[in-house]
Amino acid sequence: MNNWAVRVSDVSKKFRLYHERNQTLKSAILRGRTSKHEDFWALKNVSFDVIEGHTHGLIGSNGSGKSTLLKCLAKIYWPTSGSVEYRGRMASLLEVGSGFHLELSGRENIYLNGSILGMSKKEIDRKFDEIVDFSGVEQFLDQPVKNYSSGMYVRLGFSIAIHVDPDILVVDEVLSVGDEGFQRKSFEKFLEFKKRGKTIIMVTHSMQVVEDICDTVTWIEKGTMMATGKAKSVVASYKKSLD
C-alpha cells in the first residue's frame, strides 16, 4: 500500500546507562577516567506503516518500549537509527498540560499552550469557547491554574490538545484522564476524529479500548516488534502470551 500517513522504518533507540550515581563528565575528567556505562536498546529495528485514516494501537507489557516509540513518533526522541516519516500535520498528546504556566490563568494558558501545540491566535480565538466547554472549567477560567485540582488541570490540558486540528494525532493513555463522564466525552471525541478521516496512533493498556477503536496494532516486547497487523489478530496473540 502507498496510502500511508506514518511510516516507521527500521527504528532503533539506544540509551546509555551509567553505573556510578551522580557521575558528571567534569568529575570523570578530573579523576582521569571515563564513567562506566552500558548501552541499553529500548527499541530494535521496528518497522510498520499506519494507513491514512486508521487508528493504530501500540501494545505491550510495562517497559516494553512502546512509550519510547511513541516519543520517537512525537519527535521528542530521535531514533538512534532508522526513520519516521509523516504525510500531513502531526500533533502529540503525551504529557497533558506540560506547557502550562502555573501563575497564569486558565484563559491565558489556553493561548499559551495552544500556541505551543502549533495553533495560531486566530485559530485559538475561533475554538476558544469550544475548548472551555469541553474542559468544564468555565467558572475557574480566570483563576491561576496553580489553584486547579489535578482533575481540572488535566481536563483543560486535554481539551486544548484535542482541539488542535492535525492530520495525525499521537496520544499516550489519554482516555484515562478525568472522571468517568470526561472519559466518555474523550472517547466520543476520538470517534469523531476517526469519522473525519484523521490518523491516530495511541498507547493504551486497555485491550477493550484497542478492540473498540483501533484498526491495526503493533505489539512490542523488550524493544522488539512481536507482531503488527489487524487489531483483532494481534490482540489475540498478545492475550495468548499472557496465559
Short mmCIF file of C-alpha atoms in Angstrom, two decimals:
data_model
loop_
_atom_site.label_atom_id
_atom_site.label_comp_id
_atom_site.label_asym_id
_atom_site.label_seq_id
_atom_site.Cartn_x
_atom_site.Cartn_y
_atom_site.Cartn_z
CA MET A 1 0.00 0.00 0.00
CA ASN A 2 1.19 3.54 -0.67
CA ASN A 3 -1.56 5.47 1.18
CA TRP A 4 0.36 5.53 4.45
CA ALA A 5 0.20 8.53 6.79
CA VAL A 6 3.08 7.43 9.04
CA ARG A 7 5.98 5.18 8.04
CA VAL A 8 8.29 3.72 10.70
CA SER A 9 11.38 2.26 9.04
CA ASP A 10 13.83 0.07 10.98
CA VAL A 11 13.73 2.33 14.06
CA SER A 12 16.14 1.60 16.92
CA LYS A 13 16.72 3.69 20.03
CA LYS A 14 19.73 3.36 22.33
CA PHE A 15 20.15 4.83 25.81
CA ARG A 16 23.39 4.94 27.76
CA LEU A 17 23.10 3.63 31.33
CA TYR A 18 25.71 4.85 33.82
CA HIS A 19 26.64 2.66 36.77
CA GLU A 20 28.05 5.39 39.02
CA ARG A 21 25.48 7.59 40.72
CA ASN A 22 25.79 11.37 40.32
CA GLN A 23 28.58 10.89 37.78
CA THR A 24 29.33 14.00 35.71
CA LEU A 25 31.66 14.48 32.77
CA LYS A 26 33.67 17.02 34.77
CA SER A 27 34.21 14.67 37.72
CA ALA A 28 35.18 11.85 35.37
CA ILE A 29 37.81 14.04 33.68
CA LEU A 30 39.19 15.28 37.00
CA ARG A 31 39.58 11.68 38.14
CA GLY A 32 41.30 10.82 34.89
CA ARG A 33 38.83 8.25 33.64
CA THR A 34 35.54 7.99 31.90
CA SER A 35 32.35 6.81 33.54
CA LYS A 36 31.41 3.15 33.32
CA HIS A 37 28.27 2.60 31.32
CA GLU A 38 26.43 0.13 29.16
CA ASP A 39 24.20 0.61 26.14
CA PHE A 40 20.53 -0.24 26.51
CA TRP A 41 18.49 -0.71 23.36
CA ALA A 42 14.91 0.36 24.13
CA LEU A 43 13.87 -0.29 20.51
CA LYS A 44 15.38 -2.65 17.97
CA ASN A 45 14.59 -2.46 14.26
CA VAL A 46 10.88 -1.61 14.48
CA SER A 47 9.07 -1.13 11.15
CA PHE A 48 5.41 -0.61 10.24
CA ASP A 49 3.11 1.68 8.26
CA VAL A 50 -0.01 3.40 9.56
CA ILE A 51 -2.58 3.85 6.82
CA GLU A 52 -4.20 7.25 6.38
CA GLY A 53 -7.41 7.47 8.40
CA HIS A 54 -6.62 4.44 10.55
CA THR A 55 -6.27 4.29 14.33
CA HIS A 56 -3.14 2.33 15.25
CA GLY A 57 -2.51 0.95 18.73
CA LEU A 58 0.84 0.26 20.39
CA ILE A 59 0.61 -2.51 22.98
CA GLY A 60 2.98 -4.45 25.21
CA SER A 61 3.87 -5.00 28.83
CA ASN A 62 5.31 -2.27 31.07
CA GLY A 63 8.83 -1.38 29.97
CA SER A 64 8.35 -2.95 26.55
CA GLY A 65 9.43 0.18 24.65
CA LYS A 66 6.05 1.37 23.41
CA SER A 67 6.26 4.77 25.16
CA THR A 68 9.80 5.23 23.81
CA LEU A 69 8.46 4.52 20.33
CA LEU A 70 5.63 6.98 20.88
CA LYS A 71 8.17 9.66 21.83
CA CYS A 72 10.11 8.92 18.65
CA LEU A 73 6.87 9.35 16.71
CA ALA A 74 6.17 12.63 18.53
CA LYS A 75 9.71 13.92 17.80
CA ILE A 76 10.60 14.08 21.49
CA TYR A 77 13.30 11.45 20.91
CA TRP A 78 15.33 10.99 17.74
CA PRO A 79 15.91 7.37 16.70
CA THR A 80 19.49 6.13 17.03
CA SER A 81 18.95 4.56 13.62
CA GLY A 82 16.07 4.26 11.21
CA SER A 83 13.49 6.90 10.36
CA VAL A 84 9.93 8.10 10.95
CA GLU A 85 8.11 9.81 8.06
CA TYR A 86 4.79 11.68 8.07
CA ARG A 87 2.31 12.81 5.46
CA GLY A 88 0.38 15.69 6.99
CA ARG A 89 0.36 17.82 10.12
CA MET A 90 1.25 15.89 13.28
CA ALA A 91 0.35 16.79 16.88
CA SER A 92 1.17 14.85 20.04
CA LEU A 93 -0.72 14.50 23.28
CA LEU A 94 1.66 12.83 25.72
CA GLU A 95 2.02 14.86 28.92
CA VAL A 96 -1.27 16.68 29.36
CA GLY A 97 -0.79 20.31 30.38
CA SER A 98 3.01 20.12 30.16
CA GLY A 99 3.15 23.60 28.60
CA PHE A 100 1.11 25.33 31.33
CA HIS A 101 2.46 28.27 33.33
CA LEU A 102 1.19 27.81 36.88
CA GLU A 103 0.92 31.53 37.67
CA LEU A 104 -1.20 32.27 34.60
CA SER A 105 -4.96 31.87 34.44
CA GLY A 106 -6.76 29.11 32.59
CA ARG A 107 -7.70 31.66 29.92
CA GLU A 108 -4.07 32.73 29.43
CA ASN A 109 -2.86 29.14 29.39
CA ILE A 110 -5.28 28.25 26.62
CA TYR A 111 -3.46 30.74 24.40
CA LEU A 112 0.00 29.78 25.68
CA ASN A 113 -0.47 26.02 25.41
CA GLY A 114 -2.39 26.29 22.16
CA SER A 115 0.47 28.21 20.55
CA ILE A 116 3.00 25.64 21.83
CA LEU A 117 0.91 22.94 20.15
CA GLY A 118 1.01 24.82 16.85
CA MET A 119 -2.25 26.77 16.76
CA SER A 120 -2.35 30.39 15.62
CA LYS A 121 -4.05 33.06 17.76
CA LYS A 122 -6.80 33.28 15.17
CA GLU A 123 -7.38 29.53 15.39
CA ILE A 124 -7.45 29.63 19.21
CA ASP A 125 -9.90 32.57 19.13
CA ARG A 126 -12.20 30.54 16.91
CA LYS A 127 -12.02 27.42 19.09
CA PHE A 128 -11.86 29.14 22.49
CA ASP A 129 -15.48 28.60 23.59
CA GLU A 130 -15.41 25.00 22.40
CA ILE A 131 -12.19 24.34 24.37
CA VAL A 132 -13.67 25.83 27.54
CA ASP A 133 -16.99 24.00 27.17
CA PHE A 134 -15.27 20.66 26.63
CA SER A 135 -12.98 21.13 29.65
CA GLY A 136 -15.78 22.10 32.04
CA VAL A 137 -13.68 24.72 33.89
CA GLU A 138 -15.77 27.78 32.91
CA GLN A 139 -16.19 29.03 36.49
CA PHE A 140 -12.45 28.97 37.14
CA LEU A 141 -11.24 30.27 33.79
CA ASP A 142 -9.69 33.44 35.22
CA GLN A 143 -8.07 31.72 38.21
CA PRO A 144 -4.36 30.75 38.13
CA VAL A 145 -4.06 27.10 37.15
CA LYS A 146 -1.91 26.51 40.25
CA ASN A 147 -5.22 26.64 42.16
CA TYR A 148 -6.84 24.00 39.94
CA SER A 149 -7.47 20.48 41.16
CA SER A 150 -5.50 17.80 39.33
CA GLY A 151 -8.69 16.80 37.52
CA MET A 152 -9.37 20.33 36.29
CA TYR A 153 -5.74 20.71 35.24
CA VAL A 154 -5.68 17.61 33.04
CA ARG A 155 -9.16 18.29 31.62
CA LEU A 156 -8.11 21.73 30.42
CA GLY A 157 -4.80 20.45 29.05
CA PHE A 158 -6.53 17.61 27.24
CA SER A 159 -9.22 19.91 25.86
CA ILE A 160 -6.65 22.30 24.39
CA ALA A 161 -4.65 19.50 22.81
CA ILE A 162 -7.64 17.66 21.37
CA HIS A 163 -8.83 20.83 19.63
CA VAL A 164 -5.63 21.14 17.62
CA ASP A 165 -6.73 20.02 14.15
CA PRO A 166 -3.91 17.73 12.99
CA ASP A 167 -3.94 15.13 10.25
CA ILE A 168 -2.07 12.78 12.60
CA LEU A 169 -2.58 12.60 16.38
CA VAL A 170 -0.10 10.77 18.64
CA VAL A 171 -1.51 10.05 22.11
CA ASP A 172 -0.48 8.22 25.31
CA GLU A 173 -3.12 6.82 27.69
CA VAL A 174 -5.23 9.96 27.34
CA LEU A 175 -8.52 8.11 27.67
CA SER A 176 -7.71 7.62 31.36
CA VAL A 177 -7.78 11.35 32.25
CA GLY A 178 -10.56 12.92 34.30
CA ASP A 179 -13.68 11.32 35.72
CA GLU A 180 -15.94 8.80 34.02
CA GLY A 181 -18.03 11.50 32.33
CA PHE A 182 -14.97 13.22 30.89
CA GLN A 183 -13.51 9.90 29.74
CA ARG A 184 -16.73 9.24 27.85
CA LYS A 185 -16.52 12.67 26.19
CA SER A 186 -12.89 11.97 25.30
CA PHE A 187 -13.82 8.63 23.76
CA GLU A 188 -16.55 10.29 21.69
CA LYS A 189 -14.03 12.90 20.52
CA PHE A 190 -11.74 10.16 19.28
CA LEU A 191 -14.62 8.56 17.40
CA GLU A 192 -15.31 11.95 15.82
CA PHE A 193 -11.64 12.14 14.78
CA LYS A 194 -11.95 8.72 13.16
CA LYS A 195 -15.10 9.70 11.27
CA ARG A 196 -13.27 12.75 9.91
CA GLY A 197 -10.56 10.52 8.47
CA LYS A 198 -7.84 11.50 10.93
CA THR A 199 -4.91 9.18 11.63
CA ILE A 200 -4.41 8.30 15.32
CA ILE A 201 -1.53 6.43 16.97
CA MET A 202 -2.10 5.57 20.60
CA VAL A 203 -0.62 3.69 23.55
CA THR A 204 -3.05 2.11 25.97
CA HIS A 205 -3.04 -0.77 28.43
CA SER A 206 -6.77 -1.34 27.87
CA MET A 207 -7.31 -4.13 25.36
CA GLN A 208 -11.00 -3.18 25.35
CA VAL A 209 -10.12 0.31 24.09
CA VAL A 210 -7.79 -1.20 21.47
CA GLU A 211 -10.50 -3.55 20.23
CA ASP A 212 -13.12 -0.78 20.21
CA ILE A 213 -11.05 1.92 18.49
CA CYS A 214 -8.02 0.52 16.67
CA ASP A 215 -7.91 -0.75 13.09
CA THR A 216 -4.33 -2.00 13.35
CA VAL A 217 -1.90 -2.72 16.18
CA THR A 218 1.83 -3.12 16.77
CA TRP A 219 2.88 -5.32 19.70
CA ILE A 220 6.30 -4.64 21.26
CA GLU A 221 8.17 -6.60 23.94
CA LYS A 222 11.64 -5.73 25.25
CA GLY A 223 12.11 -3.31 22.36
CA THR A 224 11.39 -5.91 19.70
CA MET A 225 8.34 -5.90 17.46
CA MET A 226 6.47 -9.15 18.06
CA ALA A 227 3.64 -8.57 15.58
CA THR A 228 1.92 -5.87 13.55
CA GLY A 229 -1.33 -6.06 11.63
CA LYS A 230 -5.09 -6.18 12.12
CA ALA A 231 -6.10 -5.28 15.67
CA LYS A 232 -8.14 -8.41 16.40
CA SER A 233 -5.37 -10.79 15.34
CA VAL A 234 -2.52 -9.00 17.13
CA VAL A 235 -4.52 -8.52 20.34
CA ALA A 236 -5.43 -12.23 20.33
CA SER A 237 -1.73 -13.15 20.05
CA TYR A 238 -0.84 -10.73 22.84
CA LYS A 239 -3.53 -12.10 25.15
CA LYS A 240 -2.40 -15.66 24.44
CA SER A 241 1.15 -14.73 25.51
CA LEU A 242 -0.21 -13.65 28.90
CA ASP A 243 -1.82 -17.03 29.63
#
